[in-house]
GROMACS .gro file of C-alpha atoms in nm:
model
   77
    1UNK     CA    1  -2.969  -1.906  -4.331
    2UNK     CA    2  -3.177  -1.976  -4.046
    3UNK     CA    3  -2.916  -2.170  -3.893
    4UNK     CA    4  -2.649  -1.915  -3.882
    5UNK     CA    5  -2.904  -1.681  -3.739
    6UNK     CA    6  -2.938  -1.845  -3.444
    7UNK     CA    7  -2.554  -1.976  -3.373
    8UNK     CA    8  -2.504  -1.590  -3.362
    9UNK     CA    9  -2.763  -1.501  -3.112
   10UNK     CA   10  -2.620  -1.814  -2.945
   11UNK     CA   11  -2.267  -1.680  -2.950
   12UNK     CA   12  -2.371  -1.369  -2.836
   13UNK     CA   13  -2.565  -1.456  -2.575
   14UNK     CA   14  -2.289  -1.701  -2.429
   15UNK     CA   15  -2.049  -1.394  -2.459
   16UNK     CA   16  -2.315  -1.200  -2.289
   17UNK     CA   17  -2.297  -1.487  -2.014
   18UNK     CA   18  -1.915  -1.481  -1.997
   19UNK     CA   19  -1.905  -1.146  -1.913
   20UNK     CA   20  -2.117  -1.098  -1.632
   21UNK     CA   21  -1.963  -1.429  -1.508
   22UNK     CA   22  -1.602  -1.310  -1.533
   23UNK     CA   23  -1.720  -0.975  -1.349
   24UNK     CA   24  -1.915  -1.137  -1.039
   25UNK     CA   25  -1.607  -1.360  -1.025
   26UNK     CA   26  -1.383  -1.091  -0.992
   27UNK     CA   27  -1.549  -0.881  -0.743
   28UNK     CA   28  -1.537  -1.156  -0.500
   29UNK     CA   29  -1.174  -1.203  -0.574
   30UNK     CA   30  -1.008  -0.864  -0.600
   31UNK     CA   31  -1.225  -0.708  -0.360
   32UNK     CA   32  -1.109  -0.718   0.048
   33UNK     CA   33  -1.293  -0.581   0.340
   34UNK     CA   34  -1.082  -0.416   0.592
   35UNK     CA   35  -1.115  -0.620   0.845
   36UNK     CA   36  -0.875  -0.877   0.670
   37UNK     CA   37  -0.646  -0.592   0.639
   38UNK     CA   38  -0.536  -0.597   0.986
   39UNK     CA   39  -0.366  -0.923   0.936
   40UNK     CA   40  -0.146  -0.765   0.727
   41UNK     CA   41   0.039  -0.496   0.955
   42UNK     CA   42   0.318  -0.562   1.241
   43UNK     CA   43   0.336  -0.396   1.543
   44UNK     CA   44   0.573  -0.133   1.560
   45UNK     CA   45   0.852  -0.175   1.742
   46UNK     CA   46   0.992   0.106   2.005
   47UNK     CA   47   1.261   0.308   1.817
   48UNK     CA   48   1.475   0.546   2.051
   49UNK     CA   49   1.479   0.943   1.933
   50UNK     CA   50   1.777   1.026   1.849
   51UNK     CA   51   1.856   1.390   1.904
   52UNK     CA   52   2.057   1.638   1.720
   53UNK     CA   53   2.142   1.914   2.010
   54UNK     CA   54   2.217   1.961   2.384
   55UNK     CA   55   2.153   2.201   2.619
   56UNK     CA   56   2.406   2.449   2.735
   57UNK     CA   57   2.306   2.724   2.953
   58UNK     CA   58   1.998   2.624   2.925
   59UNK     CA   59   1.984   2.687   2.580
   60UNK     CA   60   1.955   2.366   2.282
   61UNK     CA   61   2.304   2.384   2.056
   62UNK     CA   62   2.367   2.162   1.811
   63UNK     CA   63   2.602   1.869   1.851
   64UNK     CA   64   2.779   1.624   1.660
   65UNK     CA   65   2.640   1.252   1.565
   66UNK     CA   66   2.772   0.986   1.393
   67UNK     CA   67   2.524   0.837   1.219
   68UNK     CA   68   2.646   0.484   1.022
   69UNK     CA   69   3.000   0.554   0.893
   70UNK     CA   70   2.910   0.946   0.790
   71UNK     CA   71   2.975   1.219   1.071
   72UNK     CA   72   2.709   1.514   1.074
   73UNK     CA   73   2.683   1.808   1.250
   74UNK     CA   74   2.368   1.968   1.292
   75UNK     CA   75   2.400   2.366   1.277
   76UNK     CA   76   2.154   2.609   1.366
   77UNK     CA   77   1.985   2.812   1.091
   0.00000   0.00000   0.00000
């Protein structure tokens, strides 16, 4: 009786153990300060605007673009 007394406290106590093991273990894992971010993000490169009207008169109208294979034209609302 005595015996499996104590392999229970044992058991527990090693589960106990596990536990705060498996959770000190993970906070240094999962965890990342933001300074190791920054190797993770590219420069952005320089992308041209492309823009959707001219000026006629000195006022902006909407032109035409072909953008990839589809034709758009931008109208004004």
């Amino acid at each position: 009786m005595e015996m499996d007394a104590s392999r229970r406290i044992l058991v527990i106590l090693f589960g106990i153990l596990g536990l705060f093991i498996s959770s000190i273990v993970a906070e240094d894992d999962l965890v990342m300060s933001p300074s190791k971010l920054r190797m993770f993000v590219d420069e952005l490169l320089h992308i041209p605007r492309v823009k959707g009207y001219s000026f006629k008169n000195g006022i902006p109208v909407p032109k035409s673009l072909k953008i990839g294979m589809f034709s758009k034209k931008w109208v004004k609302l």
